[in-house]
CSV table of C-alpha atoms in Angstrom, one decimal:
chain,number,residue,atom,x,y,z
S,1134,UNK,CA,0.0,0.0,0.0
S,1135,UNK,CA,1.3,3.5,-0.9
S,1136,UNK,CA,2.2,5.6,2.1
S,1137,UNK,CA,0.5,8.9,3.0
S,1138,UNK,CA,3.4,11.4,3.1
S,1139,UNK,CA,1.4,14.6,3.0
S,1140,UNK,CA,-0.2,14.8,6.4
S,1141,UNK,CA,-2.4,17.9,6.3
S,1142,UNK,CA,-5.8,18.2,4.7
S,1143,UNK,CA,-4.3,20.9,2.5
S,1144,UNK,CA,-0.5,20.9,2.1
S,1145,UNK,CA,1.6,23.8,0.9
S,1146,UNK,CA,4.8,23.3,-1.1
S,1147,UNK,CA,7.5,25.6,-2.2
S,1148,UNK,CA,7.6,25.7,-6.0
S,1149,UNK,CA,11.3,25.3,-6.8
S,1150,UNK,CA,12.0,27.4,-3.8
S,1151,UNK,CA,10.8,30.5,-5.7
S,1152,UNK,CA,10.1,33.5,-3.5
S,1153,UNK,CA,8.3,36.2,-5.5
S,1154,UNK,CA,7.8,38.4,-2.4
S,1155,UNK,CA,11.5,38.8,-1.7
S,1156,UNK,CA,13.5,42.0,-2.7
S,1157,UNK,CA,16.5,39.8,-3.3
S,1158,UNK,CA,15.0,36.5,-4.4
S,1159,UNK,CA,17.2,33.4,-4.1
S,1160,UNK,CA,18.2,31.3,-7.1
S,1161,UNK,CA,15.5,28.7,-7.6
S,1162,UNK,CA,16.2,25.0,-7.2
S,1163,UNK,CA,18.9,25.6,-4.6
S,1164,UNK,CA,19.1,24.6,-0.9
S,1165,UNK,CA,19.2,28.3,0.0
S,1166,UNK,CA,15.9,28.9,-1.8
S,1167,UNK,CA,14.2,25.9,-0.2
S,1168,UNK,CA,15.2,27.0,3.3
S,1169,UNK,CA,14.6,30.7,2.7
S,1170,UNK,CA,12.6,32.3,5.6
S,1171,UNK,CA,9.7,33.1,3.3
S,1172,UNK,CA,9.3,29.3,2.8
S,1173,UNK,CA,9.4,28.3,6.4
S,1174,UNK,CA,5.7,27.3,6.3
S,1175,UNK,CA,6.2,24.8,3.4
S,1176,UNK,CA,4.9,21.3,4.1
S,1177,UNK,CA,7.0,19.9,1.2
S,1178,UNK,CA,9.8,20.9,-1.1
S,1179,UNK,CA,9.1,20.7,-4.9
S,1180,UNK,CA,12.1,20.7,-7.2
S,1181,UNK,CA,13.2,19.8,-10.7
S,1182,UNK,CA,15.7,17.1,-11.5
S,1183,UNK,CA,17.3,16.0,-14.7
S,1184,UNK,CA,20.0,13.7,-16.0
S,1185,UNK,CA,22.8,16.1,-17.2
S,1186,UNK,CA,26.2,15.9,-18.7
S,1187,UNK,CA,28.4,13.0,-17.4
S,1188,UNK,CA,25.1,11.4,-16.1
S,1189,UNK,CA,25.0,13.6,-12.9
S,1190,UNK,CA,21.6,14.5,-11.4
S,1191,UNK,CA,21.1,18.2,-11.5
S,1192,UNK,CA,18.4,20.4,-9.9
S,1193,UNK,CA,17.4,22.6,-12.8
S,1194,UNK,CA,14.3,23.4,-14.7
S,1195,UNK,CA,15.4,24.1,-18.3
S,1196,UNK,CA,17.2,21.5,-20.3
S,1197,UNK,CA,21.0,21.5,-19.7
S,1198,UNK,CA,21.9,18.3,-21.5
S,1199,UNK,CA,23.4,19.9,-24.5
S,1200,UNK,CA,24.7,23.1,-23.0
S,1201,UNK,CA,27.1,24.4,-20.3
S,1202,UNK,CA,25.7,23.9,-16.8
S,1203,UNK,CA,24.5,27.3,-15.5
S,1204,UNK,CA,26.4,28.7,-12.5
S,1205,UNK,CA,25.1,27.9,-9.0
S,1206,UNK,CA,23.2,24.8,-10.3
S,1207,UNK,CA,23.3,22.2,-7.6
S,1208,UNK,CA,23.4,18.4,-7.6
S,1209,UNK,CA,20.6,16.4,-6.2
S,1210,UNK,CA,22.7,14.9,-3.5
S,1211,UNK,CA,23.1,18.2,-1.7
S,1212,UNK,CA,19.3,18.5,-1.3
S,1213,UNK,CA,18.9,14.9,-0.3
S,1214,UNK,CA,21.5,15.3,2.5
S,1215,UNK,CA,19.3,18.1,3.8
S,1216,UNK,CA,16.1,16.2,3.5
S,1217,UNK,CA,17.7,13.3,5.3
S,1218,UNK,CA,18.2,15.5,8.4
S,1219,UNK,CA,14.7,16.9,8.4
S,1220,UNK,CA,11.1,15.6,8.3
S,1221,UNK,CA,10.0,17.6,5.3
S,1222,UNK,CA,8.7,15.5,2.3
S,1223,UNK,CA,10.3,15.9,-1.1
S,1224,UNK,CA,8.2,16.3,-4.3
S,1225,UNK,CA,10.7,15.4,-6.9
S,1226,UNK,CA,9.8,16.3,-10.5
S,1227,UNK,CA,11.7,14.3,-13.1
S,1228,UNK,CA,12.1,16.4,-16.2
S,1229,UNK,CA,10.9,15.0,-19.5
S,1230,UNK,CA,13.9,15.9,-21.7
S,1231,UNK,CA,15.3,12.4,-22.2
S,1232,UNK,CA,13.9,10.7,-25.3
S,1233,UNK,CA,16.1,7.6,-25.6
S,1234,UNK,CA,14.7,4.6,-23.6
S,1235,UNK,CA,18.1,3.7,-22.3
S,1236,UNK,CA,18.7,7.2,-21.0
S,1237,UNK,CA,15.2,7.2,-19.4
S,1238,UNK,CA,16.1,3.9,-17.7
S,1239,UNK,CA,19.4,5.2,-16.5
S,1240,UNK,CA,17.8,8.4,-15.2
S,1241,UNK,CA,15.3,6.4,-13.1
S,1242,UNK,CA,17.8,3.9,-11.9
S,1243,UNK,CA,20.0,6.7,-10.6
S,1244,UNK,CA,17.0,8.3,-8.9
S,1245,UNK,CA,16.1,5.1,-7.1
S,1246,UNK,CA,19.7,4.5,-6.1
S,1247,UNK,CA,20.0,8.0,-4.6
S,1248,UNK,CA,16.7,7.9,-2.7
S,1249,UNK,CA,17.7,4.5,-1.3
S,1250,UNK,CA,21.2,5.6,-0.4
S,1251,UNK,CA,20.0,8.6,1.5
S,1252,UNK,CA,17.2,6.6,3.1
S,1253,UNK,CA,14.4,9.0,2.1
S,1254,UNK,CA,12.2,6.8,0.0
S,1255,UNK,CA,9.6,7.0,2.6
S,1256,UNK,CA,9.5,10.9,2.4
S,1257,UNK,CA,9.5,11.2,-1.4
S,1258,UNK,CA,6.8,11.7,-4.0
S,1259,UNK,CA,7.8,11.3,-7.6
S,1260,UNK,CA,6.3,13.6,-10.3
S,1261,UNK,CA,6.7,13.9,-14.0
S,1262,UNK,CA,4.9,14.9,-17.2
S,1263,UNK,CA,6.5,11.8,-18.9
S,1264,UNK,CA,4.5,8.7,-18.1
S,1265,UNK,CA,7.4,6.5,-19.1
S,1266,UNK,CA,9.4,7.8,-16.2
S,1267,UNK,CA,6.6,7.2,-13.7
S,1268,UNK,CA,6.2,3.7,-15.0
S,1269,UNK,CA,9.9,3.0,-14.7
S,1270,UNK,CA,10.0,4.3,-11.1
S,1271,UNK,CA,7.0,2.2,-10.1
S,1272,UNK,CA,8.7,-1.0,-11.3
S,1273,UNK,CA,11.5,-0.2,-8.8
S,1274,UNK,CA,9.7,1.4,-5.9
S,1275,UNK,CA,6.2,-0.1,-5.9
S,1276,UNK,CA,4.9,1.8,-2.9
S,1277,UNK,CA,6.3,5.3,-3.8
S,1278,UNK,CA,3.5,7.9,-4.4
S,1279,UNK,CA,3.3,9.0,-8.0
S,1280,UNK,CA,2.2,12.5,-9.3
S,1281,UNK,CA,1.2,13.0,-12.9
S,1282,UNK,CA,1.9,16.6,-13.9
S,1283,UNK,CA,-0.6,17.6,-16.6
S,1284,UNK,CA,-0.5,20.3,-19.3
S,1285,UNK,CA,-4.0,20.9,-20.6
S,1286,UNK,CA,-3.8,24.2,-22.6
S,1287,UNK,CA,-0.7,24.5,-24.7
S,1288,UNK,CA,-1.4,22.2,-27.6
S,1289,UNK,CA,2.1,22.7,-29.1
S,1290,UNK,CA,3.9,22.0,-25.9
S,1291,UNK,CA,5.5,18.5,-25.6
S,1292,UNK,CA,3.9,18.2,-22.1
S,1293,UNK,CA,0.5,18.3,-23.8
S,1294,UNK,CA,1.4,15.2,-25.8
S,1295,UNK,CA,2.7,13.5,-22.7
S,1296,UNK,CA,-0.5,14.4,-20.8
S,1297,UNK,CA,-2.8,13.0,-23.5
S,1298,UNK,CA,-0.8,9.7,-23.6
S,1299,UNK,CA,-0.9,9.4,-19.8
S,1300,UNK,CA,-4.6,10.2,-19.4
S,1301,UNK,CA,-5.4,7.4,-21.9
S,1302,UNK,CA,-3.1,4.8,-20.4
S,1303,UNK,CA,-3.2,2.2,-17.6
S,1304,UNK,CA,-0.9,4.4,-15.6
S,1305,UNK,CA,-4.0,6.3,-14.3
S,1306,UNK,CA,-4.9,3.2,-12.2
S,1307,UNK,CA,-1.7,3.6,-10.2
S,1308,UNK,CA,-1.4,7.4,-10.0
S,1309,UNK,CA,-1.8,8.8,-6.5
S,1310,UNK,CA,-2.1,12.5,-7.4
S,1311,UNK,CA,-2.8,14.5,-10.5
S,1312,UNK,CA,-1.2,18.0,-10.8
S,1313,UNK,CA,-2.8,20.5,-13.1
S,1314,UNK,CA,-2.2,24.3,-13.3
S,1315,UNK,CA,-4.4,26.1,-10.8
S,1316,UNK,CA,-6.5,27.6,-13.7
S,1317,UNK,CA,-7.4,24.0,-14.8
S,1318,UNK,CA,-8.7,22.8,-11.4
S,1319,UNK,CA,-12.0,21.8,-13.1
S,1320,UNK,CA,-10.8,21.2,-16.7
S,1321,UNK,CA,-13.1,18.8,-18.6
S,1322,UNK,CA,-10.1,16.7,-19.8
S,1323,UNK,CA,-9.6,15.5,-16.2
S,1324,UNK,CA,-13.2,15.3,-15.2
S,1325,UNK,CA,-13.2,11.5,-15.2
S,1326,UNK,CA,-10.3,11.5,-12.7
S,1327,UNK,CA,-12.0,13.6,-10.0
S,1328,UNK,CA,-11.4,10.8,-7.6
S,1329,UNK,CA,-7.7,11.3,-7.8
S,1330,UNK,CA,-6.5,14.0,-5.3
S,1331,UNK,CA,-5.1,17.2,-6.9
S,1332,UNK,CA,-1.8,19.0,-6.2
S,1333,UNK,CA,-2.1,22.4,-7.9
S,1334,UNK,CA,0.8,24.4,-9.4
S,1335,UNK,CA,1.5,27.8,-11.0
S,1336,UNK,CA,4.1,29.1,-13.4
S,1337,UNK,CA,7.3,30.7,-12.1
S,1338,UNK,CA,6.2,34.3,-12.3
S,1339,UNK,CA,2.7,33.8,-11.1
S,1340,UNK,CA,0.8,34.4,-7.9
S,1341,UNK,CA,-2.3,32.6,-9.3
S,1342,UNK,CA,-2.8,30.3,-6.4
S,1343,UNK,CA,-2.8,33.2,-3.9
S,1344,UNK,CA,-5.2,35.2,-6.1
S,1345,UNK,CA,-7.5,32.3,-6.5
S,1346,UNK,CA,-7.7,31.7,-2.8
S,1347,UNK,CA,-8.2,35.5,-2.1
S,1348,UNK,CA,-11.4,35.4,-4.2
S,1349,UNK,CA,-12.9,33.1,-1.6
S,1350,UNK,CA,-13.6,35.4,1.4
S,1351,UNK,CA,-13.1,33.1,4.4
S,1352,UNK,CA,-10.9,30.2,5.4
S,1353,UNK,CA,-14.0,28.0,5.6
S,1354,UNK,CA,-14.9,28.9,2.0
S,1355,UNK,CA,-11.4,28.0,0.9
S,1356,UNK,CA,-11.4,24.7,2.6
S,1357,UNK,CA,-14.9,23.9,1.2
S,1358,UNK,CA,-13.8,24.8,-2.3
S,1359,UNK,CA,-10.7,22.6,-2.0
S,1360,UNK,CA,-12.8,19.7,-0.7
S,1361,UNK,CA,-15.3,20.1,-3.6
S,1362,UNK,CA,-12.6,19.9,-6.2
S,1363,UNK,CA,-10.5,17.3,-4.3
S,1364,UNK,CA,-7.6,19.6,-4.0
S,1365,UNK,CA,-5.1,18.5,-1.3
S,1366,UNK,CA,-2.1,20.8,-1.9
S,1367,UNK,CA,-0.7,23.9,-3.6
S,1368,UNK,CA,2.8,24.1,-5.0
S,1369,UNK,CA,3.3,27.9,-4.9
S,1370,UNK,CA,5.7,30.8,-5.4
S,1371,UNK,CA,4.1,32.6,-2.4
S,1372,UNK,CA,4.2,30.1,0.5
S,1373,UNK,CA,3.8,32.6,3.3
S,1374,UNK,CA,0.8,34.3,1.7
S,1375,UNK,CA,-1.0,31.1,0.9
S,1376,UNK,CA,-0.3,29.8,4.4
S,1377,UNK,CA,-1.9,33.0,5.8
S,1378,UNK,CA,-5.0,32.4,3.7
S,1379,UNK,CA,-5.4,28.8,4.8
S,1380,UNK,CA,-4.2,28.7,8.4
């Protein structure tokens, strides 16, 4: 049976460690950003991971496979060492840039090895737009919670194709969470999966989650709205503000 890692009725996660409210915002996907004071109320850390040059696991959003690694980019091991010392769950998004099946397998094998080595499998949720990666992880870690990230609007985006493939596959019988953009909380393309809990996200420059919750006037209304739409978490750029609206 898959473990319940997110303990609250509505959890709040820091989106790549982004802090939109800071005068001097930290570089995203770094340990400093995840532990920034504005993110102290985060119930989980969400970060991007990809298989980079020399097969290292890097925390970075954009594809770095065929370019020089940007300065200050950190390796996954640094974050896992921090996670190991704390009780905070990890929402680890595996980027979809690998197209070769052998590279995908290598990527997932290394992820499993790292989580096992650092002894944090029981505090990790694995997310991806790519259903292949989720399926590969599931074969190795049968009880780890899986999150399907979904793109429902940008028809020319590769993630839209991944989403359509995943929504029409047997993967949906094993997915633990579905993660659409906050604006798509009630999108018709995921209507048949209302029974699957939702973890909502927003783009890097947005405060859409905060604004959506502000439109609901009381905390009780916000909780009722979340319950109606089976929303159990928000991965946001404004952790403090969302926390104040919910708690």
